């Protein structure tokens, strides 16, 4: 029998991250990230996507910003090989689509030359998505039946261009130039020189498909001057053609009430919060900080024995369900270790997590505060409550009032992920405090606290009291103590003057 090599070569996934909005990552891309040992990523990849990688994954930033490459392409190729030959699953995360001016073909060729397997996970290309987010369809049967995608990185004035400028100028109704900001004036002049009308509508879209998106429109004759006056910067995409006229009626993304506003939501859980979801729906650019990673704690020494005896098992979150099952797996056990215990799920996510594993919850409540002692029917054995490190006082009050012994068992903790950098506090127009825990987390990572003129909004009286006890000023408290109330308050105070 042939012996396997000491190190089995790994595999590289060339994943398109999409144009900017993390929601446009494909399911296949998210799946690859969830299993990655190494993530090699570009500047154009949204940092929120990195949180999809396991806490143990190595994150390698390689830059790839126009004129400011952190690493040259040959070195990036070598990095992919170096990690793959160690048997690691490598995700090469690239903005847009890896094969649309992403140099993914070069990376795939290099891997193939070195005998390493790779998978291409296409991404939503910025060539079509960014114009769409600006309200510009690249085709429209009234105005355009064809479009072309051209690199704007190449200088149109160089003597031996690889671009057929004469063909480009006349060959498609809509022209999309990627990375065209630096050469915008010469691109426009070259198109006019090759026969395109100087009155042809044109648009430049900065940071497309992100809440920081800005758009300037004009014609080939004046677009460069308009962009200079507006102060746009790369990354930006250029669209030329009659379809640009449709933006006036179809612009949808920038019409949201918090468009152009940046809001910090201090993070206490790795997964995006409901507050963040609502803020994004209102058009805000949100950051949850600090980045966190979930750590499963070592199993309690008597875990299996206590589970076998327990009459009730309480899961305080979906994380506690997942962490307990990981602990059981580490002990060589599975869900059968839950024995005859009746199950309590706190929150829809915990309930859904149990259902996914064919486990039926006997009691389901929306929040810990809704749990009551009478929910626990008399059962032989004690009550086990699986919690995040630190416990949950609302659960504690309920179980203390019930019959029988109870034990809180920490199964996980959330630690700051030091692999990822923190944004500066002054980058944000507002800070949204959704709980007392978010106030404490804010002061842990930003001990200097918010600036005096920085808008700070609290979700309710308890959060306000915690903030003031820690020296954090509260400018306004939400009228309704809920994520929706918090976001509505931000709209009322930022929306009227939003970009």
GROMACS .gro file of C-alpha atoms in nm:
model
  499
    1UNK     CA    1   0.000   0.000   0.000
    2UNK     CA    2   0.132   0.344  -0.094
    3UNK     CA    3   0.201   0.558   0.211
    4UNK     CA    4   0.041   0.902   0.226
    5UNK     CA    5   0.282   1.197   0.231
    6UNK     CA    6   0.358   1.342   0.573
    7UNK     CA    7   0.157   1.653   0.485
    8UNK     CA    8  -0.143   1.611   0.254
    9UNK     CA    9  -0.180   1.910   0.021
   10UNK     CA   10  -0.477   2.130   0.104
   11UNK     CA   11  -0.719   2.309  -0.119
   12UNK     CA   12  -0.764   2.675  -0.212
   13UNK     CA   13  -1.103   2.836  -0.258
   14UNK     CA   14  -1.096   3.147  -0.476
   15UNK     CA   15  -1.400   3.324  -0.334
   16UNK     CA   16  -1.567   3.634  -0.473
   17UNK     CA   17  -1.676   3.853  -0.182
   18UNK     CA   18  -1.912   4.065  -0.392
   19UNK     CA   19  -1.900   4.440  -0.444
   20UNK     CA   20  -1.922   4.569  -0.087
   21UNK     CA   21  -2.252   4.477   0.076
   22UNK     CA   22  -2.173   4.168   0.291
   23UNK     CA   23  -2.524   4.039   0.220
   24UNK     CA   24  -2.423   3.974  -0.140
   25UNK     CA   25  -2.174   3.702  -0.046
   26UNK     CA   26  -2.296   3.372  -0.192
   27UNK     CA   27  -2.392   3.077   0.026
   28UNK     CA   28  -2.103   2.881  -0.124
   29UNK     CA   29  -1.865   3.160  -0.026
   30UNK     CA   30  -1.997   3.168   0.330
   31UNK     CA   31  -1.962   2.790   0.355
   32UNK     CA   32  -1.599   2.805   0.242
   33UNK     CA   33  -1.523   3.079   0.495
   34UNK     CA   34  -1.684   2.880   0.776
   35UNK     CA   35  -1.434   2.596   0.721
   36UNK     CA   36  -1.123   2.802   0.647
   37UNK     CA   37  -0.790   2.746   0.816
   38UNK     CA   38  -0.645   3.053   0.645
   39UNK     CA   39  -0.815   3.356   0.487
   40UNK     CA   40  -0.605   3.562   0.247
   41UNK     CA   41  -0.806   3.877   0.185
   42UNK     CA   42  -0.805   4.208  -0.003
   43UNK     CA   43  -0.879   4.558   0.109
   44UNK     CA   44  -1.199   4.548  -0.097
   45UNK     CA   45  -1.343   4.258   0.104
   46UNK     CA   46  -1.581   4.385   0.375
   47UNK     CA   47  -1.433   4.316   0.719
   48UNK     CA   48  -1.770   4.184   0.840
   49UNK     CA   49  -1.713   3.880   0.620
   50UNK     CA   50  -1.404   3.783   0.818
   51UNK     CA   51  -1.620   3.708   1.122
   52UNK     CA   52  -1.762   3.412   0.927
   53UNK     CA   53  -1.426   3.237   0.953
   54UNK     CA   54  -1.355   3.014   1.256
   55UNK     CA   55  -1.191   3.175   1.557
   56UNK     CA   56  -0.882   2.962   1.489
   57UNK     CA   57  -0.843   3.074   1.127
   58UNK     CA   58  -0.536   3.275   1.036
   59UNK     CA   59  -0.621   3.606   0.867
   60UNK     CA   60  -0.367   3.734   0.614
   61UNK     CA   61  -0.416   4.083   0.470
   62UNK     CA   62  -0.256   4.134   0.128
   63UNK     CA   63  -0.393   4.477   0.035
   64UNK     CA   64  -0.461   4.495  -0.338
   65UNK     CA   65  -0.555   4.864  -0.343
   66UNK     CA   66  -0.477   5.055  -0.662
   67UNK     CA   67  -0.123   5.195  -0.651
   68UNK     CA   68  -0.084   5.076  -0.290
   69UNK     CA   69  -0.038   4.700  -0.310
   70UNK     CA   70   0.046   4.555   0.029
   71UNK     CA   71   0.201   4.251  -0.141
   72UNK     CA   72   0.293   4.204  -0.509
   73UNK     CA   73   0.085   3.947  -0.695
   74UNK     CA   74   0.369   3.690  -0.730
   75UNK     CA   75   0.410   3.690  -0.353
   76UNK     CA   76   0.035   3.640  -0.304
   77UNK     CA   77   0.052   3.340  -0.539
   78UNK     CA   78   0.336   3.195  -0.333
   79UNK     CA   79   0.144   3.250  -0.007
   80UNK     CA   80  -0.148   3.046  -0.133
   81UNK     CA   81   0.084   2.758  -0.220
   82UNK     CA   82   0.277   2.781   0.108
   83UNK     CA   83  -0.040   2.744   0.314
   84UNK     CA   84  -0.202   2.481   0.091
   85UNK     CA   85   0.096   2.243   0.093
   86UNK     CA   86   0.067   2.236   0.473
   87UNK     CA   87  -0.269   2.066   0.429
   88UNK     CA   88  -0.470   2.374   0.517
   89UNK     CA   89  -0.801   2.486   0.368
   90UNK     CA   90  -0.724   2.828   0.224
   91UNK     CA   91  -0.982   3.089   0.126
   92UNK     CA   92  -0.859   3.360  -0.107
   93UNK     CA   93  -1.124   3.628  -0.047
   94UNK     CA   94  -1.142   3.881  -0.327
   95UNK     CA   95  -1.372   4.177  -0.388
   96UNK     CA   96  -1.635   4.129  -0.659
   97UNK     CA   97  -1.577   3.820  -0.871
   98UNK     CA   98  -1.234   3.652  -0.876
   99UNK     CA   99  -1.232   3.620  -1.256
  100UNK     CA  100  -1.350   3.973  -1.340
  101UNK     CA  101  -1.032   4.182  -1.323
  102UNK     CA  102  -0.957   4.008  -0.995
  103UNK     CA  103  -0.643   3.824  -1.113
  104UNK     CA  104  -0.808   3.503  -1.001
  105UNK     CA  105  -0.704   3.342  -1.328
  106UNK     CA  106  -0.338   3.407  -1.246
  107UNK     CA  107  -0.377   3.259  -0.899
  108UNK     CA  108  -0.562   2.954  -1.031
  109UNK     CA  109  -0.294   2.899  -1.296
  110UNK     CA  110  -0.017   2.919  -1.035
  111UNK     CA  111  -0.195   2.665  -0.814
  112UNK     CA  112  -0.248   2.433  -1.111
  113UNK     CA  113   0.121   2.456  -1.203
  114UNK     CA  114   0.207   2.345  -0.848
  115UNK     CA  115  -0.036   2.054  -0.855
  116UNK     CA  116  -0.270   2.198  -0.593
  117UNK     CA  117  -0.648   2.161  -0.607
  118UNK     CA  118  -0.863   2.474  -0.615
  119UNK     CA  119  -1.229   2.569  -0.636
  120UNK     CA  120  -1.362   2.892  -0.787
  121UNK     CA  121  -1.659   3.042  -0.602
  122UNK     CA  122  -1.795   3.318  -0.827
  123UNK     CA  123  -1.901   3.643  -0.666
  124UNK     CA  124  -2.148   3.915  -0.759
  125UNK     CA  125  -1.942   4.138  -0.987
  126UNK     CA  126  -1.917   4.506  -0.906
  127UNK     CA  127  -1.955   4.566  -1.281
  128UNK     CA  128  -2.329   4.507  -1.254
  129UNK     CA  129  -2.402   4.535  -0.881
  130UNK     CA  130  -2.250   4.878  -0.818
  131UNK     CA  131  -2.443   5.049  -1.100
  132UNK     CA  132  -2.758   4.873  -0.973
  133UNK     CA  133  -2.704   5.014  -0.622
  134UNK     CA  134  -2.672   5.357  -0.785
  135UNK     CA  135  -3.000   5.313  -0.971
  136UNK     CA  136  -2.831   5.255  -1.308
  137UNK     CA  137  -2.924   4.935  -1.496
  138UNK     CA  138  -2.642   4.839  -1.731
  139UNK     CA  139  -2.901   4.730  -1.987
  140UNK     CA  140  -3.251   4.857  -2.053
  141UNK     CA  141  -3.450   4.774  -2.365
  142UNK     CA  142  -3.537   5.139  -2.413
  143UNK     CA  143  -3.177   5.264  -2.399
  144UNK     CA  144  -2.916   4.987  -2.405
  145UNK     CA  145  -2.908   4.632  -2.540
  146UNK     CA  146  -2.539   4.566  -2.470
  147UNK     CA  147  -2.269   4.651  -2.220
  148UNK     CA  148  -1.895   4.606  -2.194
  149UNK     CA  149  -1.670   4.582  -1.890
  150UNK     CA  150  -1.326   4.738  -1.931
  151UNK     CA  151  -1.035   4.786  -1.698
  152UNK     CA  152  -0.982   5.151  -1.617
  153UNK     CA  153  -0.643   5.072  -1.469
  154UNK     CA  154  -0.464   5.086  -1.803
  155UNK     CA  155  -0.349   5.429  -1.920
  156UNK     CA  156  -0.548   5.507  -2.239
  157UNK     CA  157  -0.263   5.722  -2.373
  158UNK     CA  158   0.005   5.454  -2.373
  159UNK     CA  159   0.123   5.364  -2.725
  160UNK     CA  160   0.050   4.989  -2.712
  161UNK     CA  161  -0.281   4.957  -2.532
  162UNK     CA  162  -0.439   4.610  -2.503
  163UNK     CA  163  -0.779   4.781  -2.529
  164UNK     CA  164  -0.934   4.844  -2.870
  165UNK     CA  165  -1.048   5.197  -2.788
  166UNK     CA  166  -1.213   5.248  -3.125
  167UNK     CA  167  -1.412   4.927  -3.080
  168UNK     CA  168  -1.496   5.009  -2.717
  169UNK     CA  169  -1.622   5.358  -2.802
  170UNK     CA  170  -1.865   5.229  -3.065
  171UNK     CA  171  -1.910   4.862  -2.974
  172UNK     CA  172  -2.147   4.865  -2.671
  173UNK     CA  173  -2.428   5.087  -2.550
  174UNK     CA  174  -2.310   5.089  -2.188
  175UNK     CA  175  -1.945   5.098  -2.083
  176UNK     CA  176  -1.839   5.003  -1.730
  177UNK     CA  177  -1.482   5.086  -1.628
  178UNK     CA  178  -1.351   4.914  -1.317
  179UNK     CA  179  -1.073   5.093  -1.128
  180UNK     CA  180  -1.112   5.392  -1.360
  181UNK     CA  181  -1.079   5.677  -1.111
  182UNK     CA  182  -0.713   5.763  -1.166
  183UNK     CA  183  -0.748   5.773  -1.545
  184UNK     CA  184  -1.097   5.924  -1.558
  185UNK     CA  185  -1.008   6.238  -1.754
  186UNK     CA  186  -0.805   6.051  -2.016
  187UNK     CA  187  -1.069   5.776  -2.048
  188UNK     CA  188  -1.336   6.036  -2.120
  189UNK     CA  189  -1.113   6.221  -2.367
  190UNK     CA  190  -1.017   5.900  -2.546
  191UNK     CA  191  -1.381   5.793  -2.588
  192UNK     CA  192  -1.471   6.132  -2.736
  193UNK     CA  193  -1.169   6.120  -2.965
  194UNK     CA  194  -1.284   5.778  -3.087
  195UNK     CA  195  -1.630   5.907  -3.178
  196UNK     CA  196  -1.842   5.887  -2.862
  197UNK     CA  197  -2.044   6.207  -2.817
  198UNK     CA  198  -1.914   6.446  -2.553
  199UNK     CA  199  -2.276   6.476  -2.433
  200UNK     CA  200  -2.294   6.104  -2.345
  201UNK     CA  201  -2.412   6.068  -1.983
  202UNK     CA  202  -2.154   5.937  -1.738
  203UNK     CA  203  -2.144   5.850  -1.368
  204UNK     CA  204  -1.872   5.780  -1.114
  205UNK     CA  205  -1.968   5.567  -0.813
  206UNK     CA  206  -1.743   5.575  -0.508
  207UNK     CA  207  -1.755   5.287  -0.255
  208UNK     CA  208  -2.046   5.134  -0.443
  209UNK     CA  209  -2.288   4.896  -0.270
  210UNK     CA  210  -2.178   5.018   0.073
  211UNK     CA  211  -2.351   5.271   0.300
  212UNK     CA  212  -2.066   5.511   0.219
  213UNK     CA  213  -2.165   5.514  -0.150
  214UNK     CA  214  -2.141   5.849  -0.332
  215UNK     CA  215  -2.238   5.914  -0.692
  216UNK     CA  216  -2.153   6.199  -0.928
  217UNK     CA  217  -2.317   6.225  -1.270
  218UNK     CA  218  -2.241   6.437  -1.572
  219UNK     CA  219  -2.129   6.387  -1.931
  220UNK     CA  220  -1.804   6.279  -2.089
  221UNK     CA  221  -1.728   6.647  -2.134
  222UNK     CA  222  -1.750   6.743  -1.767
  223UNK     CA  223  -1.750   6.428  -1.552
  224UNK     CA  224  -1.382   6.456  -1.454
  225UNK     CA  225  -1.424   6.815  -1.335
  226UNK     CA  226  -1.740   6.730  -1.142
  227UNK     CA  227  -1.569   6.439  -0.968
  228UNK     CA  228  -1.274   6.659  -0.870
  229UNK     CA  229  -1.506   6.918  -0.718
  230UNK     CA  230  -1.695   6.650  -0.526
  231UNK     CA  231  -1.371   6.504  -0.388
  232UNK     CA  232  -1.441   6.140  -0.475
  233UNK     CA  233  -1.168   5.884  -0.414
  234UNK     CA  234  -1.097   5.522  -0.515
  235UNK     CA  235  -1.235   5.262  -0.507
  236UNK     CA  236  -1.472   5.394  -0.772
  237UNK     CA  237  -1.642   5.264  -1.084
  238UNK     CA  238  -1.727   5.459  -1.402
  239UNK     CA  239  -2.042   5.406  -1.610
  240UNK     CA  240  -2.083   5.564  -1.955
  241UNK     CA  241  -2.406   5.548  -2.154
  242UNK     CA  242  -2.764   5.665  -2.185
  243UNK     CA  243  -2.872   5.436  -1.899
  244UNK     CA  244  -2.712   5.685  -1.655
  245UNK     CA  245  -3.018   5.904  -1.714
  246UNK     CA  246  -3.233   5.647  -1.532
  247UNK     CA  247  -3.057   5.717  -1.202
  248UNK     CA  248  -3.272   6.024  -1.149
  249UNK     CA  249  -3.579   5.801  -1.119
  250UNK     CA  250  -3.435   5.469  -1.003
  251UNK     CA  251  -3.187   5.570  -0.728
  252UNK     CA  252  -3.304   5.368  -0.430
  253UNK     CA  253  -3.007   5.291  -0.210
  254UNK     CA  254  -2.917   5.648  -0.110
  255UNK     CA  255  -3.277   5.748  -0.041
  256UNK     CA  256  -3.287   5.563   0.292
  257UNK     CA  257  -3.316   5.793   0.599
  258UNK     CA  258  -2.971   5.711   0.743
  259UNK     CA  259  -2.783   5.692   0.412
  260UNK     CA  260  -2.429   5.819   0.454
  261UNK     CA  261  -2.436   5.796   0.834
  262UNK     CA  262  -2.193   5.579   1.031
  263UNK     CA  263  -2.316   5.421   1.354
  264UNK     CA  264  -2.117   5.218   1.605
  265UNK     CA  265  -2.297   4.937   1.789
  266UNK     CA  266  -2.078   4.795   2.068
  267UNK     CA  267  -2.072   4.419   2.027
  268UNK     CA  268  -2.151   4.162   2.294
  269UNK     CA  269  -2.221   3.867   2.060
  270UNK     CA  270  -2.037   3.749   1.747
  271UNK     CA  271  -2.349   3.742   1.531
  272UNK     CA  272  -2.505   4.060   1.392
  273UNK     CA  273  -2.769   4.206   1.623
  274UNK     CA  274  -3.127   4.304   1.543
  275UNK     CA  275  -3.025   4.666   1.596
  276UNK     CA  276  -2.764   4.635   1.323
  277UNK     CA  277  -3.012   4.469   1.087
  278UNK     CA  278  -3.257   4.758   1.130
  279UNK     CA  279  -2.985   5.021   1.097
  280UNK     CA  280  -2.868   4.870   0.769
  281UNK     CA  281  -3.226   4.858   0.645
  282UNK     CA  282  -3.239   5.233   0.715
  283UNK     CA  283  -2.925   5.284   0.505
  284UNK     CA  284  -2.671   5.337   0.781
  285UNK     CA  285  -2.312   5.217   0.762
  286UNK     CA  286  -2.275   5.014   1.079
  287UNK     CA  287  -1.982   4.865   1.263
  288UNK     CA  288  -2.012   4.620   1.549
  289UNK     CA  289  -1.702   4.651   1.762
  290UNK     CA  290  -1.500   4.493   1.896
  291UNK     CA  291  -1.481   4.184   1.675
  292UNK     CA  292  -1.548   3.879   1.892
  293UNK     CA  293  -1.481   3.511   1.871
  294UNK     CA  294  -1.673   3.237   2.047
  295UNK     CA  295  -1.471   3.007   2.273
  296UNK     CA  296  -1.619   2.680   2.401
  297UNK     CA  297  -1.504   2.616   2.758
  298UNK     CA  298  -1.371   2.279   2.878
  299UNK     CA  299  -1.659   2.051   2.986
  300UNK     CA  300  -1.766   2.055   3.349
  301UNK     CA  301  -1.594   1.758   3.522
  302UNK     CA  302  -1.933   1.601   3.610
  303UNK     CA  303  -2.119   1.709   3.295
  304UNK     CA  304  -2.239   1.365   3.186
  305UNK     CA  305  -2.341   1.261   3.536
  306UNK     CA  306  -2.534   1.584   3.598
  307UNK     CA  307  -2.710   1.560   3.263
  308UNK     CA  308  -2.816   1.203   3.337
  309UNK     CA  309  -2.971   1.317   3.666
  310UNK     CA  310  -3.120   1.648   3.554
  311UNK     CA  311  -3.495   1.700   3.538
  312UNK     CA  312  -3.468   2.031   3.346
  313UNK     CA  313  -3.206   2.172   3.108
  314UNK     CA  314  -3.219   2.544   3.027
  315UNK     CA  315  -3.050   2.687   2.717
  316UNK     CA  316  -3.002   3.062   2.742
  317UNK     CA  317  -2.908   3.111   2.374
  318UNK     CA  318  -2.837   2.925   2.051
  319UNK     CA  319  -2.469   2.959   2.140
  320UNK     CA  320  -2.526   2.761   2.461
  321UNK     CA  321  -2.693   2.481   2.260
  322UNK     CA  322  -2.406   2.463   2.013
  323UNK     CA  323  -2.140   2.484   2.285
  324UNK     CA  324  -2.294   2.203   2.492
  325UNK     CA  325  -2.314   1.977   2.186
  326UNK     CA  326  -1.949   2.050   2.108
  327UNK     CA  327  -1.857   1.960   2.466
  328UNK     CA  328  -2.053   1.636   2.442
  329UNK     CA  329  -1.878   1.550   2.116
  330UNK     CA  330  -1.540   1.612   2.279
  331UNK     CA  331  -1.641   1.363   2.550
  332UNK     CA  332  -1.745   1.103   2.293
  333UNK     CA  333  -2.116   1.157   2.366
  334UNK     CA  334  -2.413   1.308   2.179
  335UNK     CA  335  -2.769   1.434   2.236
  336UNK     CA  336  -2.861   1.106   2.406
  337UNK     CA  337  -2.670   1.240   2.706
  338UNK     CA  338  -2.965   1.474   2.768
  339UNK     CA  339  -3.156   1.167   2.882
  340UNK     CA  340  -3.505   1.231   3.019
  341UNK     CA  341  -3.450   1.602   3.092
  342UNK     CA  342  -3.715   1.850   2.983
  343UNK     CA  343  -3.579   2.138   2.779
  344UNK     CA  344  -3.621   2.515   2.805
  345UNK     CA  345  -3.525   2.746   2.517
  346UNK     CA  346  -3.480   3.116   2.580
  347UNK     CA  347  -3.519   3.308   2.256
  348UNK     CA  348  -3.624   3.215   1.904
  349UNK     CA  349  -3.266   3.138   1.802
  350UNK     CA  350  -3.218   2.884   2.082
  351UNK     CA  351  -3.553   2.724   1.995
  352UNK     CA  352  -3.461   2.703   1.626
  353UNK     CA  353  -3.120   2.555   1.713
  354UNK     CA  354  -3.288   2.278   1.915
  355UNK     CA  355  -3.540   2.210   1.637
  356UNK     CA  356  -3.259   2.176   1.383
  357UNK     CA  357  -3.122   1.893   1.594
  358UNK     CA  358  -3.464   1.727   1.635
  359UNK     CA  359  -3.481   1.830   2.002
  360UNK     CA  360  -3.820   1.945   2.133
  361UNK     CA  361  -3.833   2.234   2.377
  362UNK     CA  362  -4.093   2.188   2.651
  363UNK     CA  363  -4.087   2.558   2.741
  364UNK     CA  364  -4.005   2.846   2.505
  365UNK     CA  365  -3.981   3.210   2.618
  366UNK     CA  366  -3.869   3.512   2.419
  367UNK     CA  367  -3.637   3.666   2.681
  368UNK     CA  368  -3.480   3.557   3.013
  369UNK     CA  369  -3.704   3.807   3.197
  370UNK     CA  370  -4.015   3.610   3.086
  371UNK     CA  371  -3.901   3.288   3.255
  372UNK     CA  372  -4.093   3.215   3.576
  373UNK     CA  373  -4.048   2.963   3.857
  374UNK     CA  374  -4.390   2.812   3.776
  375UNK     CA  375  -4.263   2.719   3.429
  376UNK     CA  376  -4.069   2.439   3.594
  377UNK     CA  377  -4.312   2.157   3.667
  378UNK     CA  378  -4.188   1.930   3.946
  379UNK     CA  379  -3.941   1.680   3.804
  380UNK     CA  380  -3.697   1.444   3.976
  381UNK     CA  381  -3.345   1.578   3.953
  382UNK     CA  382  -3.202   1.928   3.942
  383UNK     CA  383  -3.209   2.214   3.694
  384UNK     CA  384  -2.905   2.271   3.474
  385UNK     CA  385  -2.872   2.616   3.316
  386UNK     CA  386  -2.617   2.642   3.035
  387UNK     CA  387  -2.490   2.998   3.015
  388UNK     CA  388  -2.223   3.223   2.881
  389UNK     CA  389  -1.941   3.274   3.129
  390UNK     CA  390  -2.076   3.516   3.390
  391UNK     CA  391  -2.425   3.367   3.406
  392UNK     CA  392  -2.763   3.530   3.355
  393UNK     CA  393  -2.931   3.692   3.654
  394UNK     CA  394  -3.283   3.680   3.504
  395UNK     CA  395  -3.259   3.303   3.468
  396UNK     CA  396  -3.109   3.274   3.813
  397UNK     CA  397  -3.405   3.452   3.976
  398UNK     CA  398  -3.652   3.219   3.803
  399UNK     CA  399  -3.479   2.892   3.886
  400UNK     CA  400  -3.408   2.998   4.244
  401UNK     CA  401  -3.783   3.020   4.299
  402UNK     CA  402  -3.849   2.669   4.171
  403UNK     CA  403  -3.824   2.338   4.350
  404UNK     CA  404  -3.504   2.140   4.339
  405UNK     CA  405  -3.133   2.211   4.316
  406UNK     CA  406  -3.009   2.421   4.027
  407UNK     CA  407  -2.666   2.472   3.876
  408UNK     CA  408  -2.544   2.729   3.625
  409UNK     CA  409  -2.289   2.572   3.392
  410UNK     CA  410  -2.077   2.812   3.183
  411UNK     CA  411  -2.017   2.648   2.847
  412UNK     CA  412  -1.873   2.935   2.642
  413UNK     CA  413  -1.734   3.285   2.649
  414UNK     CA  414  -1.693   3.563   2.396
  415UNK     CA  415  -1.341   3.701   2.370
  416UNK     CA  416  -1.217   3.999   2.175
  417UNK     CA  417  -1.071   3.882   1.845
  418UNK     CA  418  -0.732   4.052   1.842
  419UNK     CA  419  -0.668   3.942   1.482
  420UNK     CA  420  -0.886   4.230   1.363
  421UNK     CA  421  -0.824   4.598   1.423
  422UNK     CA  422  -1.060   4.840   1.595
  423UNK     CA  423  -1.194   5.148   1.416
  424UNK     CA  424  -1.139   5.482   1.588
  425UNK     CA  425  -1.438   5.612   1.780
  426UNK     CA  426  -1.435   5.950   1.605
  427UNK     CA  427  -1.514   5.784   1.271
  428UNK     CA  428  -1.879   5.752   1.375
  429UNK     CA  429  -2.169   5.996   1.364
  430UNK     CA  430  -2.344   5.817   1.648
  431UNK     CA  431  -2.311   5.536   1.901
  432UNK     CA  432  -2.612   5.309   1.962
  433UNK     CA  433  -2.624   5.146   2.306
  434UNK     CA  434  -2.866   4.853   2.297
  435UNK     CA  435  -2.811   4.716   2.649
  436UNK     CA  436  -2.612   4.768   2.966
  437UNK     CA  437  -2.370   4.504   2.838
  438UNK     CA  438  -2.296   4.711   2.529
  439UNK     CA  439  -2.209   5.010   2.749
  440UNK     CA  440  -1.961   4.804   2.948
  441UNK     CA  441  -1.811   4.658   2.629
  442UNK     CA  442  -1.776   5.010   2.481
  443UNK     CA  443  -1.574   5.128   2.782
  444UNK     CA  444  -1.363   4.811   2.785
  445UNK     CA  445  -1.235   4.872   2.434
  446UNK     CA  446  -1.265   5.253   2.423
  447UNK     CA  447  -1.175   5.362   2.778
  448UNK     CA  448  -1.161   5.727   2.668
  449UNK     CA  449  -1.534   5.709   2.591
  450UNK     CA  450  -1.732   5.902   2.330
  451UNK     CA  451  -1.637   6.257   2.237
  452UNK     CA  452  -1.853   6.529   2.397
  453UNK     CA  453  -2.009   6.623   2.062
  454UNK     CA  454  -2.070   6.262   1.953
  455UNK     CA  455  -2.436   6.155   1.949
  456UNK     CA  456  -2.497   5.871   2.196
  457UNK     CA  457  -2.838   5.704   2.200
  458UNK     CA  458  -2.960   5.462   2.469
  459UNK     CA  459  -3.229   5.198   2.426
  460UNK     CA  460  -3.388   5.259   2.766
  461UNK     CA  461  -3.361   5.363   3.133
  462UNK     CA  462  -3.151   5.067   3.254
  463UNK     CA  463  -2.894   5.121   2.979
  464UNK     CA  464  -2.892   5.495   3.047
  465UNK     CA  465  -2.829   5.435   3.418
  466UNK     CA  466  -2.538   5.201   3.342
  467UNK     CA  467  -2.390   5.453   3.097
  468UNK     CA  468  -2.404   5.740   3.343
  469UNK     CA  469  -2.252   5.527   3.618
  470UNK     CA  470  -1.956   5.467   3.386
  471UNK     CA  471  -1.923   5.832   3.287
  472UNK     CA  472  -2.078   5.798   2.939
  473UNK     CA  473  -2.304   6.086   2.838
  474UNK     CA  474  -2.646   5.999   2.690
  475UNK     CA  475  -2.789   6.254   2.450
  476UNK     CA  476  -3.123   6.089   2.394
  477UNK     CA  477  -3.312   5.783   2.513
  478UNK     CA  478  -3.532   5.580   2.279
  479UNK     CA  479  -3.903   5.638   2.317
  480UNK     CA  480  -3.957   5.261   2.306
  481UNK     CA  481  -3.709   5.025   2.471
  482UNK     CA  482  -3.658   4.801   2.167
  483UNK     CA  483  -3.418   4.778   1.872
  484UNK     CA  484  -3.686   4.934   1.651
  485UNK     CA  485  -3.730   5.220   1.897
  486UNK     CA  486  -3.356   5.274   1.916
  487UNK     CA  487  -3.323   5.292   1.537
  488UNK     CA  488  -3.625   5.522   1.504
  489UNK     CA  489  -3.465   5.760   1.753
  490UNK     CA  490  -3.144   5.762   1.549
  491UNK     CA  491  -3.345   5.837   1.234
  492UNK     CA  492  -3.515   6.128   1.408
  493UNK     CA  493  -3.184   6.279   1.518
  494UNK     CA  494  -2.966   6.198   1.217
  495UNK     CA  495  -3.205   6.143   0.928
  496UNK     CA  496  -3.299   6.504   0.858
  497UNK     CA  497  -2.936   6.602   0.806
  498UNK     CA  498  -2.813   6.270   0.666
  499UNK     CA  499  -2.606   6.266   0.349
   0.00000   0.00000   0.00000
